[in-house]
PDB file of N, CA and C in Angstrom:
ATOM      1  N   UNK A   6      -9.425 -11.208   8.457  1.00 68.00           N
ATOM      2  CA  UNK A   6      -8.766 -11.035   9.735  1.00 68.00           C
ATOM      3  C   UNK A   6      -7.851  -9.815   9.720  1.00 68.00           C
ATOM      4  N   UNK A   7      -7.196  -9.117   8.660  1.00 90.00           N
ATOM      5  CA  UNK A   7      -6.427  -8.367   8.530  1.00 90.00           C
ATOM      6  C   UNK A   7      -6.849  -7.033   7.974  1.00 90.00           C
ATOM      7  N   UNK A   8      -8.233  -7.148   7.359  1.00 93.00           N
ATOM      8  CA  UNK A   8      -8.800  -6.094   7.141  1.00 93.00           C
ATOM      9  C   UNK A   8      -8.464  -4.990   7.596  1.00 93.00           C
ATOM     10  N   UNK A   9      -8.904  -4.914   9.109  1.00 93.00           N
ATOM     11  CA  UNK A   9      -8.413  -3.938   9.876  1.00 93.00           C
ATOM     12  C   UNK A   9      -7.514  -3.089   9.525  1.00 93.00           C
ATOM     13  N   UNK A  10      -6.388  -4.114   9.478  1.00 93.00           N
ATOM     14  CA  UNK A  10      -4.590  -3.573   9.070  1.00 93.00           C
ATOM     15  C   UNK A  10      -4.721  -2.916   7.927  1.00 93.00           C
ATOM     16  N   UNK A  11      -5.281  -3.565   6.740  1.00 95.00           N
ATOM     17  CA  UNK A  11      -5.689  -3.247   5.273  1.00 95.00           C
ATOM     18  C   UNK A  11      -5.584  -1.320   5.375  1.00 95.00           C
ATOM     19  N   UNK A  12      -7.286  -1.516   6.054  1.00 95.00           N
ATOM     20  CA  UNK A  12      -7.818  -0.476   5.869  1.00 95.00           C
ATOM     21  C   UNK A  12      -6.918   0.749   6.561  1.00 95.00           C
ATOM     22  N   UNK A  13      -6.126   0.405   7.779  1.00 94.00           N
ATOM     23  CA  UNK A  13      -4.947   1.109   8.728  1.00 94.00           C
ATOM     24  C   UNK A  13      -4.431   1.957   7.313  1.00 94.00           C
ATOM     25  N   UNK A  14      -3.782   0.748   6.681  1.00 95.00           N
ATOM     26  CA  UNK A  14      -2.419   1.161   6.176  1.00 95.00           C
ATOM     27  C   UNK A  14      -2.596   1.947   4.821  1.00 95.00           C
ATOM     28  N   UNK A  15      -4.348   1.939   4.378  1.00 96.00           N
ATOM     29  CA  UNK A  15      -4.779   2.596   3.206  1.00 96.00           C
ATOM     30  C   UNK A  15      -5.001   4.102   3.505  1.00 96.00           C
ATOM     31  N   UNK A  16      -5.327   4.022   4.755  1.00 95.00           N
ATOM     32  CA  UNK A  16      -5.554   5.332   5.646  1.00 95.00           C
ATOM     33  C   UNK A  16      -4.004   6.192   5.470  1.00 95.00           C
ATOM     34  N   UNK A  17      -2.870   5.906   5.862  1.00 93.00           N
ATOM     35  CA  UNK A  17      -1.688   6.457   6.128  1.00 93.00           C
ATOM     36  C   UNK A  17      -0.811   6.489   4.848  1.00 93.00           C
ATOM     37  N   UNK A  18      -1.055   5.545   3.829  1.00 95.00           N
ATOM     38  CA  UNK A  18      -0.570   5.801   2.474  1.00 95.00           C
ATOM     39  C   UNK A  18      -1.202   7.019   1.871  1.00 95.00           C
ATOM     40  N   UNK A  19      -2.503   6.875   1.930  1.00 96.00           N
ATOM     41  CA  UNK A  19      -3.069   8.461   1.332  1.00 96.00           C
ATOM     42  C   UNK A  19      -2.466   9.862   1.538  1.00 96.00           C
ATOM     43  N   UNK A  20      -2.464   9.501   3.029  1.00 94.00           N
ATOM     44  CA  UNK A  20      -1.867  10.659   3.358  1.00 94.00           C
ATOM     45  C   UNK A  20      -0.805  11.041   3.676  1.00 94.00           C
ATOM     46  N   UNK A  21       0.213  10.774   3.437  1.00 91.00           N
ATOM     47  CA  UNK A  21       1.481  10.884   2.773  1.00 91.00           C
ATOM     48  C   UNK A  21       1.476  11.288   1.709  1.00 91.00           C
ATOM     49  N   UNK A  22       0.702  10.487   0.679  1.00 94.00           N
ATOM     50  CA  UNK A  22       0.613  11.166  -0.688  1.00 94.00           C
ATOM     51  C   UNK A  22      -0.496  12.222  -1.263  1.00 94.00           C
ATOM     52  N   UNK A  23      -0.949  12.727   0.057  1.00 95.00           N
ATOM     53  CA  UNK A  23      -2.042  13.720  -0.277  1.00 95.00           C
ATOM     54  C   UNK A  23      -3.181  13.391  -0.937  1.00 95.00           C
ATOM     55  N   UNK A  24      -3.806  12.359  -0.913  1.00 97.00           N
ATOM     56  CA  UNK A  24      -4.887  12.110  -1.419  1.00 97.00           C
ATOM     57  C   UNK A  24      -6.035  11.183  -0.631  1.00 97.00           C
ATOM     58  N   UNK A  25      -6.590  11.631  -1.765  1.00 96.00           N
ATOM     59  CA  UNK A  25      -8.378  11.189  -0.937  1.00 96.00           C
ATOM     60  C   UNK A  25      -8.172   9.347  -1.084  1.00 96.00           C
ATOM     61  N   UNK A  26      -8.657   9.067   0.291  1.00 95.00           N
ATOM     62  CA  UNK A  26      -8.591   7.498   0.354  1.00 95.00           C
ATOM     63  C   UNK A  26      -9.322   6.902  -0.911  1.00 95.00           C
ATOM     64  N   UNK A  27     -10.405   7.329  -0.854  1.00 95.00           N
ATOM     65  CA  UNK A  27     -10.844   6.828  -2.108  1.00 95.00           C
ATOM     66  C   UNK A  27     -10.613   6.821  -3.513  1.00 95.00           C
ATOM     67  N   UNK A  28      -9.282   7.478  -3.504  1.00 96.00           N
ATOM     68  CA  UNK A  28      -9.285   7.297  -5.445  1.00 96.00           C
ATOM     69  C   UNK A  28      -7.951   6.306  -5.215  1.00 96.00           C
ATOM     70  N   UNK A  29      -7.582   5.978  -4.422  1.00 97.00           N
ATOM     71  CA  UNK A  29      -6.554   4.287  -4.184  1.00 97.00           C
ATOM     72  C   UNK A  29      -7.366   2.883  -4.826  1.00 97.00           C
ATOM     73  N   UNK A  30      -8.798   3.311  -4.621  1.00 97.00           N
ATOM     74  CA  UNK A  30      -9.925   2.128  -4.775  1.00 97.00           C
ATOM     75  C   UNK A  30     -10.398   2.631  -6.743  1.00 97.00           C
ATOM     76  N   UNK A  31      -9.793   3.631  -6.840  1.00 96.00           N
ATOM     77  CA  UNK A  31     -10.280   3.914  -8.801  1.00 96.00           C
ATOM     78  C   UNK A  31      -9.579   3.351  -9.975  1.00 96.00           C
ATOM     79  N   UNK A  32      -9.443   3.879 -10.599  1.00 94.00           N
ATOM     80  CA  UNK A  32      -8.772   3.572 -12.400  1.00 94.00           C
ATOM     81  C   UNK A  32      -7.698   4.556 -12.108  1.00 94.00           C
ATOM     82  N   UNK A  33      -7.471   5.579 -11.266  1.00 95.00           N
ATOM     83  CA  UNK A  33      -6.729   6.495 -11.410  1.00 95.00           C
ATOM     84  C   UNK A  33      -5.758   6.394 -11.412  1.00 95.00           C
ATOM     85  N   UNK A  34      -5.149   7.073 -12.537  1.00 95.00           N
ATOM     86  CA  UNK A  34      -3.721   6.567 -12.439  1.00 95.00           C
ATOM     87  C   UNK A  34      -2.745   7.865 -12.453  1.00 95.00           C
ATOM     88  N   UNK A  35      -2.966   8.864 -11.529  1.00 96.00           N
ATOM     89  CA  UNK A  35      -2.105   9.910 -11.274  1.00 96.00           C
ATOM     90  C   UNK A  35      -1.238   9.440 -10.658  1.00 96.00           C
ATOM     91  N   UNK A  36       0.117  10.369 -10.587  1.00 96.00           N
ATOM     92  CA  UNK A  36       1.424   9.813 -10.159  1.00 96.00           C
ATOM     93  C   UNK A  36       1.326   8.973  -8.382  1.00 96.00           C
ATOM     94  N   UNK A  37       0.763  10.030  -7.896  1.00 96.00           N
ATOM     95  CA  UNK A  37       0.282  10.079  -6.548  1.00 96.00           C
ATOM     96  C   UNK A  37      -0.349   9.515  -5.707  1.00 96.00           C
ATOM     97  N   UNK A  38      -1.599   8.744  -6.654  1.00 97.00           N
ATOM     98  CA  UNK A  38      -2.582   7.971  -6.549  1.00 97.00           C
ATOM     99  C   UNK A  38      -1.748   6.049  -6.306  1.00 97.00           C
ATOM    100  N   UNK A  39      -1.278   6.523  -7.662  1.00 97.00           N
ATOM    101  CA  UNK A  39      -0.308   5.537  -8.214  1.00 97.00           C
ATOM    102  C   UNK A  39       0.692   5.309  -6.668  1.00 97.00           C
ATOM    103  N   UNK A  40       1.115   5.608  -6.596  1.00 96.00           N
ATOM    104  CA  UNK A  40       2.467   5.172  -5.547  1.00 96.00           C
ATOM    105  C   UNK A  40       2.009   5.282  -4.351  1.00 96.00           C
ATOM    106  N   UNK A  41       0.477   5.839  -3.672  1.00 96.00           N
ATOM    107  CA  UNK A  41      -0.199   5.893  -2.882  1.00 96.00           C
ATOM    108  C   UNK A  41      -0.737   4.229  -2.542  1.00 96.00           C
ATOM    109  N   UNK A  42      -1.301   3.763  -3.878  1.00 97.00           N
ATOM    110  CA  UNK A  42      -1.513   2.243  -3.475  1.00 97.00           C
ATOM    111  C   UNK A  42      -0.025   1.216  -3.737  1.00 97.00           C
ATOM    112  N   UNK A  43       0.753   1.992  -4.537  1.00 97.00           N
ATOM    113  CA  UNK A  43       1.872   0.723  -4.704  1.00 97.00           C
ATOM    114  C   UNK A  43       2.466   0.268  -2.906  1.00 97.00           C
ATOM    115  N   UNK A  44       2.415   1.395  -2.300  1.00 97.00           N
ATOM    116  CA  UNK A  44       2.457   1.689  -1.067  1.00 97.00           C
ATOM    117  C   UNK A  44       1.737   0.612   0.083  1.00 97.00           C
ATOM    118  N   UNK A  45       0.132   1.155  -0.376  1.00 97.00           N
ATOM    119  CA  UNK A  45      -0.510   0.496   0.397  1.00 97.00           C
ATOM    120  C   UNK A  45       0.217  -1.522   0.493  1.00 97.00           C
ATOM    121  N   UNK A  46       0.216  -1.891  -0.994  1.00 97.00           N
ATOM    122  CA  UNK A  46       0.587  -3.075  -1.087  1.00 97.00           C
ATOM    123  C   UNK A  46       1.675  -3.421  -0.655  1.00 97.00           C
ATOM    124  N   UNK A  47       2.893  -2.669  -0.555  1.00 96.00           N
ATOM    125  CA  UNK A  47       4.111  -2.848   0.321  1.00 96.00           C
ATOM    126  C   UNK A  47       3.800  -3.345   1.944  1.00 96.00           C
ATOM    127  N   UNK A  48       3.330  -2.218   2.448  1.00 95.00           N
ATOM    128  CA  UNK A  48       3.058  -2.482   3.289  1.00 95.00           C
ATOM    129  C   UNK A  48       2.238  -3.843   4.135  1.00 95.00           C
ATOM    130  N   UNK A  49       1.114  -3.845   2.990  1.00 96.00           N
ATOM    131  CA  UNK A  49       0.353  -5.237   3.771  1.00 96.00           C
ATOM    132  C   UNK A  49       1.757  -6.278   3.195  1.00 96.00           C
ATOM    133  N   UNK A  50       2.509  -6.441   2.285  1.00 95.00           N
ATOM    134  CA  UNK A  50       3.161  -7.595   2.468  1.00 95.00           C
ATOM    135  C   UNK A  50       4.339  -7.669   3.242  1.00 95.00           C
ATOM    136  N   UNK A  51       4.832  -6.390   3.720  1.00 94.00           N
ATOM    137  CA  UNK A  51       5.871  -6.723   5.074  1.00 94.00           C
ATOM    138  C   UNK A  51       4.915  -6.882   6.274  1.00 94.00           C
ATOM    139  N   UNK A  52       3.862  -6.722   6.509  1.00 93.00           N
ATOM    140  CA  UNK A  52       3.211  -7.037   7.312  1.00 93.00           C
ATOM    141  C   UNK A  52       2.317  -8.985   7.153  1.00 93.00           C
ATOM    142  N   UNK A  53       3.174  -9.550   6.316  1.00 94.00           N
ATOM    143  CA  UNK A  53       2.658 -11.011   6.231  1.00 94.00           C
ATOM    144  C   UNK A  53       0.851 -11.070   5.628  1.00 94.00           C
ATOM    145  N   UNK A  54       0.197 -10.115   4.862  1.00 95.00           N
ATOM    146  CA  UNK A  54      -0.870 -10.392   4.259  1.00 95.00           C
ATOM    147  C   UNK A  54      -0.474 -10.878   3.076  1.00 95.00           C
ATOM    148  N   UNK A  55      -0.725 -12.165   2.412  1.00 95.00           N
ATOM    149  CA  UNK A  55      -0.472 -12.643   1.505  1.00 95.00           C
ATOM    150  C   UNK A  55      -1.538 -11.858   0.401  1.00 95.00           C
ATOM    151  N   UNK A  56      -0.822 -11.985  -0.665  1.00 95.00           N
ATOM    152  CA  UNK A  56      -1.195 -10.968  -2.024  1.00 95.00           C
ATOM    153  C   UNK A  56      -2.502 -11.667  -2.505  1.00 95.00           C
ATOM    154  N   UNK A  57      -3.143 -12.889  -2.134  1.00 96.00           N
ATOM    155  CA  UNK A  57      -4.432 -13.418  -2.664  1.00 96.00           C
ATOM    156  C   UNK A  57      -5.526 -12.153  -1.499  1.00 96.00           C
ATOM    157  N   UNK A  58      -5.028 -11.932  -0.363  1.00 96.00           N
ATOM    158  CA  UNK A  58      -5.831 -11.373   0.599  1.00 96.00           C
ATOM    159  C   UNK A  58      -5.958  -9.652  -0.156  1.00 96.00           C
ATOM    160  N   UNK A  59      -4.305  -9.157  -0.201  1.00 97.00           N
ATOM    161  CA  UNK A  59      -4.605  -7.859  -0.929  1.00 97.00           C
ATOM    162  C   UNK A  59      -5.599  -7.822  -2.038  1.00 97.00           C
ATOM    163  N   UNK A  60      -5.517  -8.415  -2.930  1.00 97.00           N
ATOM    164  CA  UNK A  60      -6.218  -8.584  -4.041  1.00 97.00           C
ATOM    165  C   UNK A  60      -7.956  -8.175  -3.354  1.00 97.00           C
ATOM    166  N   UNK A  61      -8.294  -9.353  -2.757  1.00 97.00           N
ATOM    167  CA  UNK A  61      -9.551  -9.906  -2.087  1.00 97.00           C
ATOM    168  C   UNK A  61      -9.848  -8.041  -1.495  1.00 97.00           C
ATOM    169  N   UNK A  62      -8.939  -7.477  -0.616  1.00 97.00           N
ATOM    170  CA  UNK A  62      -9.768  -6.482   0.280  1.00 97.00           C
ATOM    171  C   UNK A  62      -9.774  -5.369  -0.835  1.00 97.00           C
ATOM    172  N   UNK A  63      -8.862  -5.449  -1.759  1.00 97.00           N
ATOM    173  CA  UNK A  63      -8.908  -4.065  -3.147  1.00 97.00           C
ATOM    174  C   UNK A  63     -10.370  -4.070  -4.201  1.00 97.00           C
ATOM    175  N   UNK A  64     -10.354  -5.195  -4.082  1.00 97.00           N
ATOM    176  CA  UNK A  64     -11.953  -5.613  -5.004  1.00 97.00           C
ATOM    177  C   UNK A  64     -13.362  -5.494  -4.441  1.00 97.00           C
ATOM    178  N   UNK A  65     -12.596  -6.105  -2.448  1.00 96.00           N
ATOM    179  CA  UNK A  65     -13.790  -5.134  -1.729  1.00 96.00           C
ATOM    180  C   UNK A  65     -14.166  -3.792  -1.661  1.00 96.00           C
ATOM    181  N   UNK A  66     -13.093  -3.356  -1.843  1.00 96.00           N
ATOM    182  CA  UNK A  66     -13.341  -1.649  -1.904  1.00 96.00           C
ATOM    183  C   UNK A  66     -13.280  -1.098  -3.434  1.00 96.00           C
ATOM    184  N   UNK A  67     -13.468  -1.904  -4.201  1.00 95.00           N
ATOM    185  CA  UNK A  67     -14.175  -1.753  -5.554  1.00 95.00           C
ATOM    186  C   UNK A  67     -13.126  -1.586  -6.557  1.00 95.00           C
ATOM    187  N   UNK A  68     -12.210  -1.806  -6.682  1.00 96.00           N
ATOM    188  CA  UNK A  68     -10.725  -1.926  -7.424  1.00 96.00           C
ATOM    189  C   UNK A  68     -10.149  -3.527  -7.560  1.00 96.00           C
ATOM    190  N   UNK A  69     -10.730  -3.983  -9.159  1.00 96.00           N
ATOM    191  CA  UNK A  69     -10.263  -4.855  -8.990  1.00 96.00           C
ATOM    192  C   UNK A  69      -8.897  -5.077  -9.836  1.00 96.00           C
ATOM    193  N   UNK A  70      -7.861  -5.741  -8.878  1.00 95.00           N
ATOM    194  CA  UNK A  70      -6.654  -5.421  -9.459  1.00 95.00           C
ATOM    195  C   UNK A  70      -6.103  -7.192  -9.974  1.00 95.00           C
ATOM    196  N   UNK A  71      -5.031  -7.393 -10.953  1.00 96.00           N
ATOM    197  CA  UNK A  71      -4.289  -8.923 -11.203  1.00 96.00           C
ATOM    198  C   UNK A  71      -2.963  -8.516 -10.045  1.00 96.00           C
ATOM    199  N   UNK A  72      -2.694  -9.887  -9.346  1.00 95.00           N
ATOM    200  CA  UNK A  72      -1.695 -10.199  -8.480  1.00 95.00           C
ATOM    201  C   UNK A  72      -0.259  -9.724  -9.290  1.00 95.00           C
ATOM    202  N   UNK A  73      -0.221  -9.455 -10.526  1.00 96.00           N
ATOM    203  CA  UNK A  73       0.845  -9.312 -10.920  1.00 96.00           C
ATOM    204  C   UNK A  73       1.229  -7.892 -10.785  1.00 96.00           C
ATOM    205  N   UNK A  74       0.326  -7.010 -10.974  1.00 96.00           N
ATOM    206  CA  UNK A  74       0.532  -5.464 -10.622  1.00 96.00           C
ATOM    207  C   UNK A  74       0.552  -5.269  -8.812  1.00 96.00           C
ATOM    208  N   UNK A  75       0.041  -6.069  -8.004  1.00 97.00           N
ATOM    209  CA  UNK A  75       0.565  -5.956  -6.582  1.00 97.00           C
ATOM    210  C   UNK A  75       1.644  -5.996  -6.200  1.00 97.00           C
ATOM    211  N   UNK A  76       2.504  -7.083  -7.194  1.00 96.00           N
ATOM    212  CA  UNK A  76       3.157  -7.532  -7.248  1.00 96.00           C
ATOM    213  C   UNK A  76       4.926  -6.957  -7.887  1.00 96.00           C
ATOM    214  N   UNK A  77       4.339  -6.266  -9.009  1.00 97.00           N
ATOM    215  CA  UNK A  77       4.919  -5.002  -9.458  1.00 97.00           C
ATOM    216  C   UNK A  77       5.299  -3.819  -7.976  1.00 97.00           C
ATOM    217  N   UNK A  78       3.897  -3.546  -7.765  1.00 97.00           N
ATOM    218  CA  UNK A  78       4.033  -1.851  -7.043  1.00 97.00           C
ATOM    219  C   UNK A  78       4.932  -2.719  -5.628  1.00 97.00           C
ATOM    220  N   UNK A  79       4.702  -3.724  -5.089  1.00 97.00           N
ATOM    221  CA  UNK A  79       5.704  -4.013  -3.857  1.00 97.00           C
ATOM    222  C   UNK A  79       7.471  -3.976  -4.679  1.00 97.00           C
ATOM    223  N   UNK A  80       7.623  -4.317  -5.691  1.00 97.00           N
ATOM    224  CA  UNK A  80       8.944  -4.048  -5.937  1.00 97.00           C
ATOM    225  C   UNK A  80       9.485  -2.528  -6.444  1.00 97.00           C
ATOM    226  N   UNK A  81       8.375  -2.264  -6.488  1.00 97.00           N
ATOM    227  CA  UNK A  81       8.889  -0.457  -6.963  1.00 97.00           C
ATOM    228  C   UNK A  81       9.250   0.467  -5.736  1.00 97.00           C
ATOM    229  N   UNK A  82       8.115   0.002  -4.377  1.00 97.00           N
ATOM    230  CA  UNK A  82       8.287   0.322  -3.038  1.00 97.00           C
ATOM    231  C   UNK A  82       9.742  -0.140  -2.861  1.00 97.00           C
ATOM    232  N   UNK A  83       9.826  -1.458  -2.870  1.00 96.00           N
ATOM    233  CA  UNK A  83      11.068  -1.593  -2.609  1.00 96.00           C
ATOM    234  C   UNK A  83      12.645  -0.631  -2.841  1.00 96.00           C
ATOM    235  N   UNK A  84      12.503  -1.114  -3.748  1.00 96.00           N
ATOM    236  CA  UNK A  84      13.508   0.262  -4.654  1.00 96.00           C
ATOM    237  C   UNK A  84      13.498   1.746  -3.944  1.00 96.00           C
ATOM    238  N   UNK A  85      12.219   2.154  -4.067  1.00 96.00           N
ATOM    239  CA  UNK A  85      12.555   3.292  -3.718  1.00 96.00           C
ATOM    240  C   UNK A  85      12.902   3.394  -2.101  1.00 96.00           C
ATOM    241  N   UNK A  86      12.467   2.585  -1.306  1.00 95.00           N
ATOM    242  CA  UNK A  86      13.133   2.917  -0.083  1.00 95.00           C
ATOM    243  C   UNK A  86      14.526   2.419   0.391  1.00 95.00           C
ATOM    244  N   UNK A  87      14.979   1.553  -0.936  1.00 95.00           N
ATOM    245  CA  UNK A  87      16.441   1.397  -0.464  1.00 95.00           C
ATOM    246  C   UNK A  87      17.259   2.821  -1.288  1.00 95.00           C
ATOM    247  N   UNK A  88      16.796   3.389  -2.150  1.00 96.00           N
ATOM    248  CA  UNK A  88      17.503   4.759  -2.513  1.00 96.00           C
ATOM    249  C   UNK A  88      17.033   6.112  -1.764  1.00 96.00           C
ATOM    250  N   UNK A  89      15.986   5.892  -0.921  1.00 94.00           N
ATOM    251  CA  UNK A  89      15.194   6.930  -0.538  1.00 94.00           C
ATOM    252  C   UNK A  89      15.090   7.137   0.356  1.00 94.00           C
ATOM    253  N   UNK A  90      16.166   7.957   1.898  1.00 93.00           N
ATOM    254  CA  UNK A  90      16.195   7.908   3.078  1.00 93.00           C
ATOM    255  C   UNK A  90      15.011   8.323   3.611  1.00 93.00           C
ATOM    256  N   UNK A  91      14.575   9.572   3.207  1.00 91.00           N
ATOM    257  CA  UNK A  91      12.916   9.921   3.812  1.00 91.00           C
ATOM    258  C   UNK A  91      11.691   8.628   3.751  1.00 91.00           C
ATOM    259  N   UNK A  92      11.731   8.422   2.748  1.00 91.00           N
ATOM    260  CA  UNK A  92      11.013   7.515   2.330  1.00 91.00           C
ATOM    261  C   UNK A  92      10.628   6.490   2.730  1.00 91.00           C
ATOM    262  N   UNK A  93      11.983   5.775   3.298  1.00 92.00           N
ATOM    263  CA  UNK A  93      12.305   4.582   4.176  1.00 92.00           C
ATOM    264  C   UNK A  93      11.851   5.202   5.483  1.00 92.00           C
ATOM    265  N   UNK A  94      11.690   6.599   6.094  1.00 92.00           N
ATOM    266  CA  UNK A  94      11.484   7.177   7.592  1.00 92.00           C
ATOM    267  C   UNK A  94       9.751   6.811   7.545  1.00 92.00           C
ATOM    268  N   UNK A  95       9.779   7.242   6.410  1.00 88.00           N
ATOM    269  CA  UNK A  95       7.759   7.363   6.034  1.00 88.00           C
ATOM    270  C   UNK A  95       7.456   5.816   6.464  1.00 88.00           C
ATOM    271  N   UNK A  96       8.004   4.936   5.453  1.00 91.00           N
ATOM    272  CA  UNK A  96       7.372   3.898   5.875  1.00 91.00           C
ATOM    273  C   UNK A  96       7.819   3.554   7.118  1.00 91.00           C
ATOM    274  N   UNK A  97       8.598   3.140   7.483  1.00 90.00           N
ATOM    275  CA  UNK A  97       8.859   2.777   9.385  1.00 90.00           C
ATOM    276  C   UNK A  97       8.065   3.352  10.239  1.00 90.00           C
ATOM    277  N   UNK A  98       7.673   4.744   9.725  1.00 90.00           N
ATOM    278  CA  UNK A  98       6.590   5.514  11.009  1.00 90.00           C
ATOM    279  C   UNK A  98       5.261   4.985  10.480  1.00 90.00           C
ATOM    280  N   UNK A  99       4.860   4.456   9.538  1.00 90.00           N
ATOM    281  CA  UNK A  99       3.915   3.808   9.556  1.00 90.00           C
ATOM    282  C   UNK A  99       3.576   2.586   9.938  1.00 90.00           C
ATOM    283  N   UNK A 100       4.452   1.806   9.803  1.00 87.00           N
ATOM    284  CA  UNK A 100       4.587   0.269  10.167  1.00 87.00           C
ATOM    285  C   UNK A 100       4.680   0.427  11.917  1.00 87.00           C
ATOM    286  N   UNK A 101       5.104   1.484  12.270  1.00 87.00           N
ATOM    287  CA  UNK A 101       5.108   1.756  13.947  1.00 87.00           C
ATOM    288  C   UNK A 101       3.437   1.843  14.275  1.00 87.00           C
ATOM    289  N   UNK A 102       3.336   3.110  13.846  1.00 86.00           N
ATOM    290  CA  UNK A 102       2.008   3.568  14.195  1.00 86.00           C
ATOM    291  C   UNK A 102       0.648   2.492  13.872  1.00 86.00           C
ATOM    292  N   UNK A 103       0.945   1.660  13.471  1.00 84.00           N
ATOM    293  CA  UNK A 103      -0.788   0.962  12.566  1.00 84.00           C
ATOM    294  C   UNK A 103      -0.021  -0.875  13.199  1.00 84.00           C
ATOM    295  N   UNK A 104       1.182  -0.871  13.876  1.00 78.00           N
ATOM    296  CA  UNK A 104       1.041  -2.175  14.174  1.00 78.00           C
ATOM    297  C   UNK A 104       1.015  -1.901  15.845  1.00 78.00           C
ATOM    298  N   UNK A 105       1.893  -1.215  16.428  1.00 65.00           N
ATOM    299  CA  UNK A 105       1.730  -0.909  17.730  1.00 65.00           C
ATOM    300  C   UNK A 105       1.069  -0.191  18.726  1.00 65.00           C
TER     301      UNK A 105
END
């Protein structure tokens, strides 16, 4: 049901972090890549997708990840947008744009 949103918010994390949607779905573990999906997962969980669903749509798109590293990258998001005024702008204009 949320797919949709999923795929929204995988779209707008990339690009922020300059990268190709598809290496969010790899092994890759560049800095960029990296905080590109910790991202993505922030997002679906202030948006109420429970982390069994993240999991579920990351494995659809061929990345299969443990709930505990989703779980990880939403608290690293965290952090950084309570120290990170831009950061915190980035995500709000996304959570605008992909829910309204």
């Amino acid at each position: 049901m949320k797919y949709k949103l999923f795929n929204e918010f995988a779209k707008e994390s990339t690009e922020i972090f300059g990268v190709e949607e598809g290496d969010i779905f790899t092994k890759n573990k560049s800095r960029e890549v990296v905080d590109s999906r910790y991202l993505l997962y922030y997002l679906c969980k202030i948006n109420n997708i429970q982390l069994i669903y993240i999991q579920n749509y990351m494995k659809k798109r061929g990345y299969d990840i443990p709930k505990s590293t989703i779980h990880y990258g939403i608290k690293e998001v965290a952090k950084k947008i309570e120290n990170d005024k831009d950061y915190r702008i980035h995500v709000k204009r996304i959570v605008q744009k992909c829910i309204h």
